[in-house]
Coordinates of C-alpha atoms in Angstrom, one line a residue:
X222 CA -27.4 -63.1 -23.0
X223 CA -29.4 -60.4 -24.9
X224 CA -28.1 -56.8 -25.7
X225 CA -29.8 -54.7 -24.0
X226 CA -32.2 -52.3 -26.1
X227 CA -34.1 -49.8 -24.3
X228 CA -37.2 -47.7 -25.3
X229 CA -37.3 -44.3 -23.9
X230 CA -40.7 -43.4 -25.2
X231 CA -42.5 -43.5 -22.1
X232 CA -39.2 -41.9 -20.3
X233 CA -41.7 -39.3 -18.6
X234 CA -44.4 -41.3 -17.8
X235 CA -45.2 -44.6 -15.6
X236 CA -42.3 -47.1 -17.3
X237 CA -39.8 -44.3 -15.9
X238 CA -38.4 -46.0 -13.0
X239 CA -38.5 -49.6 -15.3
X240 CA -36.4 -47.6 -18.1
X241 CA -33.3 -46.6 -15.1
X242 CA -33.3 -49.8 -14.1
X243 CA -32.9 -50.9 -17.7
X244 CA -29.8 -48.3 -18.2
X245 CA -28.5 -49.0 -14.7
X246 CA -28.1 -52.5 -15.6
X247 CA -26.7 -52.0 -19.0
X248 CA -24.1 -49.4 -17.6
X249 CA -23.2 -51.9 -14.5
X250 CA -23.2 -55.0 -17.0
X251 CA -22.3 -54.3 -20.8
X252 CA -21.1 -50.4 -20.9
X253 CA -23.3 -50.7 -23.8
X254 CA -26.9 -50.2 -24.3
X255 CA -29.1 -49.3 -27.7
X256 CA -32.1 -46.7 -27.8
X257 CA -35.2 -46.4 -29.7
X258 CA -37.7 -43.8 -29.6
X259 CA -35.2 -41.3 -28.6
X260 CA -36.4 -37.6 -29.5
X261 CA -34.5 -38.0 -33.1
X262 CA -37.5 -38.1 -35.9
X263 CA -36.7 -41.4 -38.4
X264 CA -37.2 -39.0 -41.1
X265 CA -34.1 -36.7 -40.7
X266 CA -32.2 -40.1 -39.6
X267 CA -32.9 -41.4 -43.0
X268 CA -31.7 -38.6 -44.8
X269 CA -28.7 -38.2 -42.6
X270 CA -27.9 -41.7 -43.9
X271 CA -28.8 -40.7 -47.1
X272 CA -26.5 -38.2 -47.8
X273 CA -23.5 -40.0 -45.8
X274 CA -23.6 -42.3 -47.9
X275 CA -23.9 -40.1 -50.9
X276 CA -20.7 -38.4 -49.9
X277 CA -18.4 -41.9 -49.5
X278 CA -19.5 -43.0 -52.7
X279 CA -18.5 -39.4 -54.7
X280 CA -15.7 -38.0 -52.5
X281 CA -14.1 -41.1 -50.6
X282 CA -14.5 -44.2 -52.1
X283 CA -11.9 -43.7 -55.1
X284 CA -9.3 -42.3 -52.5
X285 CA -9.9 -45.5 -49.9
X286 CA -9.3 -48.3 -53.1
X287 CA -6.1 -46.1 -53.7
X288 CA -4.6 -45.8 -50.5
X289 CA -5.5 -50.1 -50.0
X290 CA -3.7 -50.9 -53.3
X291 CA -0.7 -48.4 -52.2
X292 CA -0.4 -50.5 -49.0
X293 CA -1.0 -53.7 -50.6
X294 CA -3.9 -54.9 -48.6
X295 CA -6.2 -57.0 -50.9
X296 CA -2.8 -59.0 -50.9
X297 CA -2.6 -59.6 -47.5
X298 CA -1.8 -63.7 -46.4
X299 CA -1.1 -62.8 -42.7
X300 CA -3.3 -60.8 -40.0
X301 CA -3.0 -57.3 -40.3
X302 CA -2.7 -55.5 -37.3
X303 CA -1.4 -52.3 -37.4
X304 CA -4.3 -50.9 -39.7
X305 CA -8.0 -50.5 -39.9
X306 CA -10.2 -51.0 -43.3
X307 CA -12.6 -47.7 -42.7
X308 CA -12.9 -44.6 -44.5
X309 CA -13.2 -41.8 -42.2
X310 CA -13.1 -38.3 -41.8
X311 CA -14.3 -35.8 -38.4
X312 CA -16.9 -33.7 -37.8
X313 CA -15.6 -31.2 -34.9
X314 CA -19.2 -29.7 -33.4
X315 CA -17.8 -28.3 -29.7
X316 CA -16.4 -26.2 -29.0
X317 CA -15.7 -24.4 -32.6
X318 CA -17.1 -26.3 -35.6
X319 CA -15.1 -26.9 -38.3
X320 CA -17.9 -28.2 -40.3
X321 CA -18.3 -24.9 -43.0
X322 CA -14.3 -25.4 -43.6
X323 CA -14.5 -29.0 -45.0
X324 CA -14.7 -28.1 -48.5
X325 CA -15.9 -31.4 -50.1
X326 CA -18.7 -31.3 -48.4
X327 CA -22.0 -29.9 -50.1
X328 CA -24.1 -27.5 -48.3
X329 CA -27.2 -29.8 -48.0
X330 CA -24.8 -32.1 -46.2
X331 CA -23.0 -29.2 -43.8
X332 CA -26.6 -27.9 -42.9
X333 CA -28.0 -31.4 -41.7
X334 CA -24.5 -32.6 -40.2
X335 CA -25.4 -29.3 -37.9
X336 CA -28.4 -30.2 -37.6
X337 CA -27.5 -33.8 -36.5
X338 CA -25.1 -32.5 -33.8
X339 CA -27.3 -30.3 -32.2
X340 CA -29.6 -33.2 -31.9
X341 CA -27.0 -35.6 -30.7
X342 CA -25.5 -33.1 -28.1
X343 CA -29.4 -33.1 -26.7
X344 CA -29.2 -36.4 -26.4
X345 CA -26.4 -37.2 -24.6
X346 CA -26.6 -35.1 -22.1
X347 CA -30.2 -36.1 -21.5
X348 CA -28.5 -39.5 -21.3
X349 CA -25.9 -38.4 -18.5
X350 CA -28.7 -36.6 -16.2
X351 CA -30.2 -40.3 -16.3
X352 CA -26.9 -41.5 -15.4
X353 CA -26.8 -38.7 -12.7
X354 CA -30.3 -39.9 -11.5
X355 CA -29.3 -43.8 -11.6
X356 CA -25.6 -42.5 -9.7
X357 CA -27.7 -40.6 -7.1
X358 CA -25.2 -37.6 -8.7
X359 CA -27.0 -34.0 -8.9
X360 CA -29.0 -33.5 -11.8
X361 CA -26.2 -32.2 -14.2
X362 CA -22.9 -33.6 -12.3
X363 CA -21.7 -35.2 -15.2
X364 CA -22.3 -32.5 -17.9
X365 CA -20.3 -30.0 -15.4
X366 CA -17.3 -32.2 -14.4
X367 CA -17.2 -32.6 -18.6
X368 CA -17.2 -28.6 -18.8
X369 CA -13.7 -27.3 -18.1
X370 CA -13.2 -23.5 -19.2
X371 CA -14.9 -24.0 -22.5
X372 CA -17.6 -26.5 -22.2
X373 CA -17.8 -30.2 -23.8
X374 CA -15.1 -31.2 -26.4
X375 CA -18.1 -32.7 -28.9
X376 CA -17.3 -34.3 -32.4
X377 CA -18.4 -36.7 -35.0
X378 CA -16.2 -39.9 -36.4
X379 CA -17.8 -40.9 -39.9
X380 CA -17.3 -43.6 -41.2
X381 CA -17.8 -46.5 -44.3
X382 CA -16.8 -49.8 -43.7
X383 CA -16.0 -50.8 -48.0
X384 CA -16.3 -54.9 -48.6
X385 CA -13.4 -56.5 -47.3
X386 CA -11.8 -59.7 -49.4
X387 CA -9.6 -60.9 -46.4
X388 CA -12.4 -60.0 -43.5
X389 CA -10.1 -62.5 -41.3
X390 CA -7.5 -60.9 -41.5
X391 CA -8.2 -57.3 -41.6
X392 CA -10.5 -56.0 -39.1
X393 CA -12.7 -52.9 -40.1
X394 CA -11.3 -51.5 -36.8
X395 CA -9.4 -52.9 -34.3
X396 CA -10.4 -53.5 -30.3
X397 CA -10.5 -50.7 -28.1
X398 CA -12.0 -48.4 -25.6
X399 CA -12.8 -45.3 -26.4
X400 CA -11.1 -42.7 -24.4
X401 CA -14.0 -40.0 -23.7
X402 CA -17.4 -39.7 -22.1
X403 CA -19.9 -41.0 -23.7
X404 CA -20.2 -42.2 -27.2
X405 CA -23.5 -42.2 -29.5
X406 CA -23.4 -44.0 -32.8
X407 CA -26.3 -44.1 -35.3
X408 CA -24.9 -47.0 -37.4
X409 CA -26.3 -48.6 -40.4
X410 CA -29.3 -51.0 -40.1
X411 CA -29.1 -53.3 -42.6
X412 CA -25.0 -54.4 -42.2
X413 CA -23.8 -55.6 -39.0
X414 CA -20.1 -55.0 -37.8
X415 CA -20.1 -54.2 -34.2
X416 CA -19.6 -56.5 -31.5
X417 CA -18.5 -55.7 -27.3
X418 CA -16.7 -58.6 -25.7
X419 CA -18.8 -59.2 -23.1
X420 CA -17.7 -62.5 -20.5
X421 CA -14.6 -63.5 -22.8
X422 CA -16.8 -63.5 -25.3
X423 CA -17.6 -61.4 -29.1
X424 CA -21.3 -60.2 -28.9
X425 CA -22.5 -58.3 -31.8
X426 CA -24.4 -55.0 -31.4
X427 CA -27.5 -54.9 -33.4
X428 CA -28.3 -53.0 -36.2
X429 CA -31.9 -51.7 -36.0
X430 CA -33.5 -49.1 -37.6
X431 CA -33.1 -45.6 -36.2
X432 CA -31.9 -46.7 -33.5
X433 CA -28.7 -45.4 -31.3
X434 CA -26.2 -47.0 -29.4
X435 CA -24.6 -45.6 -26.9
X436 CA -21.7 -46.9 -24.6
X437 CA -19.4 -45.9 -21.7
X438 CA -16.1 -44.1 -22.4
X439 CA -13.2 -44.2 -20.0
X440 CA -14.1 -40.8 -18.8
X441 CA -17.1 -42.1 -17.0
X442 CA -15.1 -45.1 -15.8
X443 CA -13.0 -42.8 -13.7
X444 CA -15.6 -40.2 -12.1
X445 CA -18.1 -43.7 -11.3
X446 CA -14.8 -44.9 -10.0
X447 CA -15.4 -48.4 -11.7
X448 CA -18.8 -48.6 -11.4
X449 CA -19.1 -47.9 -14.8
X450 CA -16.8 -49.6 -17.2
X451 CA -15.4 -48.9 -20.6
X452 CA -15.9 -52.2 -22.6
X453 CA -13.5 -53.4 -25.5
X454 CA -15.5 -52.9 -28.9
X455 CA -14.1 -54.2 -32.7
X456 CA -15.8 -53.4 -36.1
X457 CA -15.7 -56.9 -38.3
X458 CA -15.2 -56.4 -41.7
X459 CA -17.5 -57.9 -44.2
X460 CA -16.7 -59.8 -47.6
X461 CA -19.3 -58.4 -49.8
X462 CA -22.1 -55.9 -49.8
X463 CA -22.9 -52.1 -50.0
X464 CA -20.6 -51.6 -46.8
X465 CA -21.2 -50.5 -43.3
X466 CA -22.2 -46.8 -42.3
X467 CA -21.7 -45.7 -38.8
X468 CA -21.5 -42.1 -37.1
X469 CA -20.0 -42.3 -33.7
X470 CA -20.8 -38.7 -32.0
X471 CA -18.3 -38.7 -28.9
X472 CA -19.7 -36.3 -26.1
X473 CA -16.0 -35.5 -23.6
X474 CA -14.7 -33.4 -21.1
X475 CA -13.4 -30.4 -22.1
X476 CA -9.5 -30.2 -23.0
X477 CA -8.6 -28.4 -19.7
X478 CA -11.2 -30.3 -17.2
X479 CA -10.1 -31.8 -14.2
X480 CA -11.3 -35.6 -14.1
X481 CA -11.7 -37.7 -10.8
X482 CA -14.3 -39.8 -9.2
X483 CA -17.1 -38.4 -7.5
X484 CA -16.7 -38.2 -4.2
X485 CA -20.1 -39.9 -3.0
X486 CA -19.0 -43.0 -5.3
X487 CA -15.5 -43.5 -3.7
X488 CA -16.5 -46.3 -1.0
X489 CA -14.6 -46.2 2.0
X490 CA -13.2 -49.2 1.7
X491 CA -11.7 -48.5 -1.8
X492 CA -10.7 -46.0 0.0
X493 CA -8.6 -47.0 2.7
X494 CA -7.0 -49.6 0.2
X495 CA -6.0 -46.8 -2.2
X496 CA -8.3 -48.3 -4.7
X497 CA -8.9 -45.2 -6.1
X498 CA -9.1 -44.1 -10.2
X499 CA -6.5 -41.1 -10.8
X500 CA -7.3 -37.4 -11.6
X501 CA -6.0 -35.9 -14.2
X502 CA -6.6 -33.3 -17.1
X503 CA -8.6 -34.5 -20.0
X504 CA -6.0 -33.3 -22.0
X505 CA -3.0 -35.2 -20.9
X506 CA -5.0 -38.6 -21.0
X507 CA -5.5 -37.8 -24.5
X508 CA -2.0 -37.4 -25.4
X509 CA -1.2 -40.5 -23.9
X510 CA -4.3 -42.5 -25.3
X511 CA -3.2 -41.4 -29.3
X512 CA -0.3 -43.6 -29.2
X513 CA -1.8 -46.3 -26.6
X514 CA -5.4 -46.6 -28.2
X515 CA -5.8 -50.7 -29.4
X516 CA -3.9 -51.5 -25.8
X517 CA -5.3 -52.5 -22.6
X518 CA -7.0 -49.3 -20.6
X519 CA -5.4 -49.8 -17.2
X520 CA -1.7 -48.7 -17.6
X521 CA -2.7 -45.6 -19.3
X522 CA -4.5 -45.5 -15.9
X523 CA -1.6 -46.4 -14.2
X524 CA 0.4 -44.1 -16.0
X525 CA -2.3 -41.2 -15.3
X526 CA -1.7 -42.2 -11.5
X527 CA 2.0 -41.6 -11.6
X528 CA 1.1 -37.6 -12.8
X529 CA -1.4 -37.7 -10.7
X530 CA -1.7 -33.8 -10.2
X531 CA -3.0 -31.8 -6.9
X532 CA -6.9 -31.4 -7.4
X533 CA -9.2 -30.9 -3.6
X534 CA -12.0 -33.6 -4.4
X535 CA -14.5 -31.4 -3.5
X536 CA -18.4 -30.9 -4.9
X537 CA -18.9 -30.0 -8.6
X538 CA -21.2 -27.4 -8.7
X539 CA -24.3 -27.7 -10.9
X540 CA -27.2 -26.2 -11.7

């Protein structure tokens, strides 16, 4: 059972139709998949990194041991579960940045955060044309049923995963979905954390070198209709070491976008049966995924169902 890491160098060229398969599988089979050769030079990756890590060690790490001896956590003799050991903070990118009004941040750092978004929002929607292709979805389907009145709601999660003395009973971050489209993390290389249960089982993500993961949000589970699944993913803490880096760069619908399954990938069967994912507006899932994140995805699908509000399932248009 090997994760499944896919090289898009040759994305235009012969291997083409051997790359798809490789991301229709993953998407059908893990939700998860990691790229290499991906458009992002090493270089700026490194320095990205770089400067991350910079910024935990002079503005964050004294205010994480704080707030862990305030809560009494290196103490701990039974399994925490109501809190995660990460240091975090957001990058909003789409559709206003708020990067120049986070004032701890030094301009070197701002610049390449910018830099590192406009690169990342590339990506992913390269990613959901391939998706598209692999759905047999007009080229940009996904990107426009994302859009709403103001495009893509686009951000950045960084975090810093400190050592961790009671690693079995704190987890770095607890299990979960996550509630948009589709998620990129570039995640350190060197410490592992990240594991998809996959079969009833924990697999752990790999940490290579410039590479990035991507997986399935619930967003996408809805408009494949189930085709495409959101998978339960944890961060493990770790005893000892530098800590764990990891940027997770969440490409969703806009606030106000109208979310259902595309038409062509509701079966008739499914139909019939009422088997059907609910519509919704991203906005209201939201809401009700803030209080409901580290439990199971389908009642807030159930609950999405019960407001299920009056949408014609007709084409998306695209361009």
């Amino acid at each position: 059972m090997e994760f499944p890491i896919i090289n898009l160098e040759k994305l235009n060229g012969e291997d083409r139709p051997s790359i798809l398969d490789k991301i229709k599988d993953a998407c059908e089979n893990w939700g998860f998949f990691e790229v290499l050769n991906h458009g992002i030079e090493p270089e700026f990756l490194d320095n990205v990194e770089k400067l991350t890590k910079q910024h935990y060690k002079k503005c964050m790490e004294q205010r994480f041991k704080e707030q862990v001896a305030t809560k009494g956590l290196n103490a701990v003799v039974t399994e925490v579960t109501d809190v995660d050991w990460e240091s975090t903070f957001f990058l909003r990118h789409l559709p206003i940045s708020n990067i120049a009004d986070l004032p701890d941040l030094t301009d070197d750092y701002k610049s390449v955060m910018k830099q590192f978004a406009s690169k990342l929002e590339k990506l992913a929607e390269l990613l959901l044309d391939l998706l598209c292709e692999n759905l047999s979805l007009p080229k940009g389907y996904l990107k426009n049923a994302f859009h709403g009145s103001n495009g893509p709601t686009f951000g950045t999660k960084v975090s810093n995963y400190p050592p961790c003395p009671k690693p079995d009973l704190i987890k770095g971050l607890r299990a979960h979905t996550d509630a948009g489209g589709i998620i990129l993390l570039f995640q350190d290389d060197k410490v592992s954390g990240l594991q998809l249960l996959k079969d009833g089982a924990w697999v752990d993500v790999p940490p290579l070198r410039h590479s990035i993961v991507v997986n399935i949000g619930d967003q996408l589970e809805v408009i494949t209709n189930g085709k495409y699944k959101s998978v339960l993913h944890r961060v493990v803490a770790q005893p000892e070491g530098e800590g764990r880096m990891s940027l997770a760069s969440f490409y969703n619908p806009g606030s106000d976008a109208v979310i259902f399954p595309a038409p062509s990938l509701v079966e008739k069967e499914a139909a019939e049966k009422n088997q059907i994912y609910p519509k919704f507006v991203f906005e209201d899932y939201m809401k009700l995924y803030a209080g409901l994140k580290f439990q199971a995805k389908e009642p807030r699908f159930e609950a999405m169902k019960a407001n299920d509000i009056d949408v014609k399932l007709g084409p998306i248009a695209t361009v």
